[in-house]
Amino acid sequence: MASLIHTASVLGLEAHPVQAETDISPGLGAFLIVGLPDTAVQEARERVKSALKHAGVSFPRTRVIINLAPADLRKTGTPFDLPIAVSIMAAGGDIDEEPLKQILFAGELGLDGSIRPISGALSFAILAKNSGFHSIVLPVENANEAALIDGIDVIPARHLVDVINHLKGNKLEAIPPRDVTPFISQPFQGPDFSAIRGQAQARRALEIAAAGGHNILLQGPPGSGKTLLARAFPGILPSLTIEEALEVTRIHSIAGLLPSDGIVSNRPFRSPHHTASTASMVGGGSIPKPGEISLAHRGVLFLDEFLEFPRSVLESLRQPLEDGTITVSRAQGTLSFPARVTLVGAMNPCPCGFSTDPDRACTCSAMQLSRYQKKLSGPLLDRIDLFLEVPKVPTAELTDVSAQEGSANVRTRVQAARDLQTARWKSIGCKTNAELGSDHVRRHIELEPEAKTLLRHAVDTHRLSARSYFRLLKVSRTIADLAGEEKIRSLHVAESLNYRHDPST
């Protein structure tokens, strides 16, 4: 007898439909799995046998063949354990196959029949809804995550026995759909802007970066507060929208990094160590998984000790910083991951760190300084919108106990600017000024005559590249948005020019 159970295989961020077909036929005892299974899927044979035994189901002593169709789609991971077990029971007549046609199954089995959590449950739920299934059976630990998708019954199960009883009529209770709003309204847990002493220009630059989604590079001597500024930065970013929260949660689900409540409620803040490899930064593996730049999607990628990262790692960021996506190619195929991040870099001005410190002498040779600065290439510089020198904080400001403006007030201004941008660029599918392409900049950004004259003069004087020119315009647009002004004025362009300092000069 043959049976067919519905499940899925996750490649990249997408879940692709898979049918677990089981044929039980006379012959010597054998248990075969075909259909391009990887090692984890092949090992399901022993897990399924033991789980069925502990669930009180006799495993067939004849020839059992499992086909995971389509046969040309690579099957990876452990979500196939549960559908394989259900398919064997249906083929053996232990359960009725007819009700199974509208259910999608996914879950890893323990040897005792327990059902263990899997990665990518949100993608499974999205596929189930889009494919017209009325319910999805998942491990209990994945239920809250899957319940973020409305329009499908999420059935949580702890043990294979629970699934058997559910299919025989003793129904498990479905998890009601979850409202995302209360989660994404939670306050940011991190340093507040009120903890920053001095650094008025740095605070202003970070506000501009947050309002427009612009990349920023902080340069200054050790102890000037670069890291504190960067770690306080997420606190002034607007809350995630529901759409963004689902995007980010889906990525973290695939990576197996979801928090216990099953949703990423704050904008991600990723801070990889400077020894990170290119694969860990942009994604990799024989079956590519999202890297740091994708895990920071809709949030912040903070690279401390920026020039200590290998040059190959920094150069690998050029394309995703420009396009907002990262494409990872392997022999088995090509996958794309979203990578719309705000890059925040922090670096010392020289190897010893003290070339801009008024109180300590620099000990670097000219050769060391040249080698250090060459790590920052021109094309990468062109993709950074704001450059900022962060000076050492004077003692008087450091010991000042007067109240400083907190993150909440700054976030209110940032949110207002973001709302203007969201409304303005809705028709072209952009959320922030930083996402605009050069064609959109040409057609939609307006400058007053004095601003045009100043901008032309700056381009000619500083010999800016075309990419730098358009980024200058986008930063000027953000400064105007923070001021609530419709057109870009010369003072907005002048301020944006203050942040075009090249740290390699």
PDB file of N, CA, C and O in Angstrom, residues 184-208:
ATOM      1  N   ILE A 184       6.290  44.380  19.108  1.00  0.00           N
ATOM      2  CA  ILE A 184       7.174  45.335  18.448  1.00  0.00           C
ATOM      3  C   ILE A 184       7.097  46.719  19.086  1.00  0.00           C
ATOM      4  O   ILE A 184       7.816  47.632  18.684  1.00  0.00           O
ATOM      5  N   SER A 185       6.228  46.890  20.079  1.00  0.00           N
ATOM      6  CA  SER A 185       6.135  48.164  20.785  1.00  0.00           C
ATOM      7  C   SER A 185       7.000  48.187  22.036  1.00  0.00           C
ATOM      8  O   SER A 185       7.010  49.168  22.772  1.00  0.00           O
ATOM      9  N   GLN A 186       7.713  47.109  22.313  1.00  0.00           N
ATOM     10  CA  GLN A 186       8.537  47.039  23.514  1.00  0.00           C
ATOM     11  C   GLN A 186       9.750  47.957  23.384  1.00  0.00           C
ATOM     12  O   GLN A 186      10.313  48.114  22.302  1.00  0.00           O
ATOM     13  N   PRO A 187      10.186  48.572  24.498  1.00  0.00           N
ATOM     14  CA  PRO A 187      11.337  49.490  24.446  1.00  0.00           C
ATOM     15  C   PRO A 187      12.642  48.752  24.201  1.00  0.00           C
ATOM     16  O   PRO A 187      12.787  47.571  24.530  1.00  0.00           O
ATOM     17  N   PHE A 188      13.586  49.474  23.615  1.00  0.00           N
ATOM     18  CA  PHE A 188      14.914  48.925  23.344  1.00  0.00           C
ATOM     19  C   PHE A 188      15.673  48.717  24.653  1.00  0.00           C
ATOM     20  O   PHE A 188      15.676  49.581  25.529  1.00  0.00           O
ATOM     21  N   GLN A 189      16.299  47.559  24.778  1.00  0.00           N
ATOM     22  CA  GLN A 189      17.088  47.246  25.961  1.00  0.00           C
ATOM     23  C   GLN A 189      18.563  47.469  25.647  1.00  0.00           C
ATOM     24  O   GLN A 189      19.221  46.613  25.073  1.00  0.00           O
ATOM     25  N   GLY A 190      19.067  48.632  25.977  1.00  0.00           N
ATOM     26  CA  GLY A 190      20.463  48.939  25.699  1.00  0.00           C
ATOM     27  C   GLY A 190      20.799  50.326  26.193  1.00  0.00           C
ATOM     28  O   GLY A 190      19.973  51.009  26.816  1.00  0.00           O
ATOM     29  N   PRO A 191      22.017  50.816  25.927  1.00  0.00           N
ATOM     30  CA  PRO A 191      22.421  52.147  26.389  1.00  0.00           C
ATOM     31  C   PRO A 191      21.496  53.234  25.843  1.00  0.00           C
ATOM     32  O   PRO A 191      21.046  53.168  24.705  1.00  0.00           O
ATOM     33  N   ASP A 192      21.210  54.211  26.687  1.00  0.00           N
ATOM     34  CA  ASP A 192      20.382  55.340  26.294  1.00  0.00           C
ATOM     35  C   ASP A 192      21.265  56.508  25.875  1.00  0.00           C
ATOM     36  O   ASP A 192      22.395  56.647  26.352  1.00  0.00           O
ATOM     37  N   PHE A 193      20.742  57.352  24.997  1.00  0.00           N
ATOM     38  CA  PHE A 193      21.508  58.516  24.558  1.00  0.00           C
ATOM     39  C   PHE A 193      21.853  59.443  25.724  1.00  0.00           C
ATOM     40  O   PHE A 193      22.811  60.216  25.643  1.00  0.00           O
ATOM     41  N   SER A 194      21.064  59.393  26.784  1.00  0.00           N
ATOM     42  CA  SER A 194      21.341  60.262  27.930  1.00  0.00           C
ATOM     43  C   SER A 194      22.638  59.884  28.630  1.00  0.00           C
ATOM     44  O   SER A 194      23.183  60.670  29.404  1.00  0.00           O
ATOM     45  N   ALA A 195      23.159  58.671  28.351  1.00  0.00           N
ATOM     46  CA  ALA A 195      24.418  58.234  28.966  1.00  0.00           C
ATOM     47  C   ALA A 195      25.633  58.798  28.239  1.00  0.00           C
ATOM     48  O   ALA A 195      26.759  58.681  28.743  1.00  0.00           O
ATOM     49  N   ILE A 196      25.429  59.410  27.071  1.00  0.00           N
ATOM     50  CA  ILE A 196      26.540  59.938  26.280  1.00  0.00           C
ATOM     51  C   ILE A 196      26.871  61.349  26.746  1.00  0.00           C
ATOM     52  O   ILE A 196      25.995  62.215  26.822  1.00  0.00           O
ATOM     53  N   ARG A 197      28.123  61.585  27.067  1.00  0.00           N
ATOM     54  CA  ARG A 197      28.565  62.906  27.498  1.00  0.00           C
ATOM     55  C   ARG A 197      29.288  63.613  26.353  1.00  0.00           C
ATOM     56  O   ARG A 197      30.169  63.026  25.700  1.00  0.00           O
ATOM     57  N   GLY A 198      28.906  64.857  26.118  1.00  0.00           N
ATOM     58  CA  GLY A 198      29.517  65.593  25.015  1.00  0.00           C
ATOM     59  C   GLY A 198      29.095  65.008  23.676  1.00  0.00           C
ATOM     60  O   GLY A 198      27.979  64.538  23.503  1.00  0.00           O
ATOM     61  N   GLN A 199      29.998  65.065  22.710  1.00  0.00           N
ATOM     62  CA  GLN A 199      29.803  64.467  21.382  1.00  0.00           C
ATOM     63  C   GLN A 199      28.517  64.945  20.710  1.00  0.00           C
ATOM     64  O   GLN A 199      27.753  64.160  20.138  1.00  0.00           O
ATOM     65  N   ALA A 200      28.280  66.262  20.744  1.00  0.00           N
ATOM     66  CA  ALA A 200      27.066  66.810  20.131  1.00  0.00           C
ATOM     67  C   ALA A 200      27.005  66.515  18.636  1.00  0.00           C
ATOM     68  O   ALA A 200      25.949  66.163  18.100  1.00  0.00           O
ATOM     69  N   GLN A 201      28.145  66.650  17.945  1.00  0.00           N
ATOM     70  CA  GLN A 201      28.142  66.399  16.506  1.00  0.00           C
ATOM     71  C   GLN A 201      27.902  64.922  16.204  1.00  0.00           C
ATOM     72  O   GLN A 201      27.193  64.584  15.249  1.00  0.00           O
ATOM     73  N   ALA A 202      28.468  64.041  17.014  1.00  0.00           N
ATOM     74  CA  ALA A 202      28.261  62.612  16.805  1.00  0.00           C
ATOM     75  C   ALA A 202      26.797  62.238  17.025  1.00  0.00           C
ATOM     76  O   ALA A 202      26.220  61.435  16.272  1.00  0.00           O
ATOM     77  N   ARG A 203      26.190  62.819  18.046  1.00  0.00           N
ATOM     78  CA  ARG A 203      24.766  62.556  18.298  1.00  0.00           C
ATOM     79  C   ARG A 203      23.924  63.018  17.107  1.00  0.00           C
ATOM     80  O   ARG A 203      22.986  62.339  16.686  1.00  0.00           O
ATOM     81  N   ARG A 204      24.259  64.176  16.571  1.00  0.00           N
ATOM     82  CA  ARG A 204      23.526  64.688  15.423  1.00  0.00           C
ATOM     83  C   ARG A 204      23.708  63.787  14.206  1.00  0.00           C
ATOM     84  O   ARG A 204      22.742  63.480  13.482  1.00  0.00           O
ATOM     85  N   ALA A 205      24.929  63.338  13.958  1.00  0.00           N
ATOM     86  CA  ALA A 205      25.190  62.462  12.812  1.00  0.00           C
ATOM     87  C   ALA A 205      24.435  61.146  12.937  1.00  0.00           C
ATOM     88  O   ALA A 205      23.883  60.634  11.956  1.00  0.00           O
ATOM     89  N   LEU A 206      24.387  60.591  14.146  1.00  0.00           N
ATOM     90  CA  LEU A 206      23.654  59.340  14.350  1.00  0.00           C
ATOM     91  C   LEU A 206      22.153  59.547  14.153  1.00  0.00           C
ATOM     92  O   LEU A 206      21.454  58.655  13.650  1.00  0.00           O
ATOM     93  N   GLU A 207      21.661  60.708  14.538  1.00  0.00           N
ATOM     94  CA  GLU A 207      20.236  61.006  14.318  1.00  0.00           C
ATOM     95  C   GLU A 207      19.921  61.047  12.826  1.00  0.00           C
ATOM     96  O   GLU A 207      18.895  60.518  12.378  1.00  0.00           O
ATOM     97  N   ILE A 208      20.810  61.653  12.052  1.00  0.00           N
ATOM     98  CA  ILE A 208      20.621  61.697  10.598  1.00  0.00           C
ATOM     99  C   ILE A 208      20.680  60.289  10.015  1.00  0.00           C
ATOM    100  O   ILE A 208      19.858  59.908   9.171  1.00  0.00           O
TER     101      ILE A 208
END
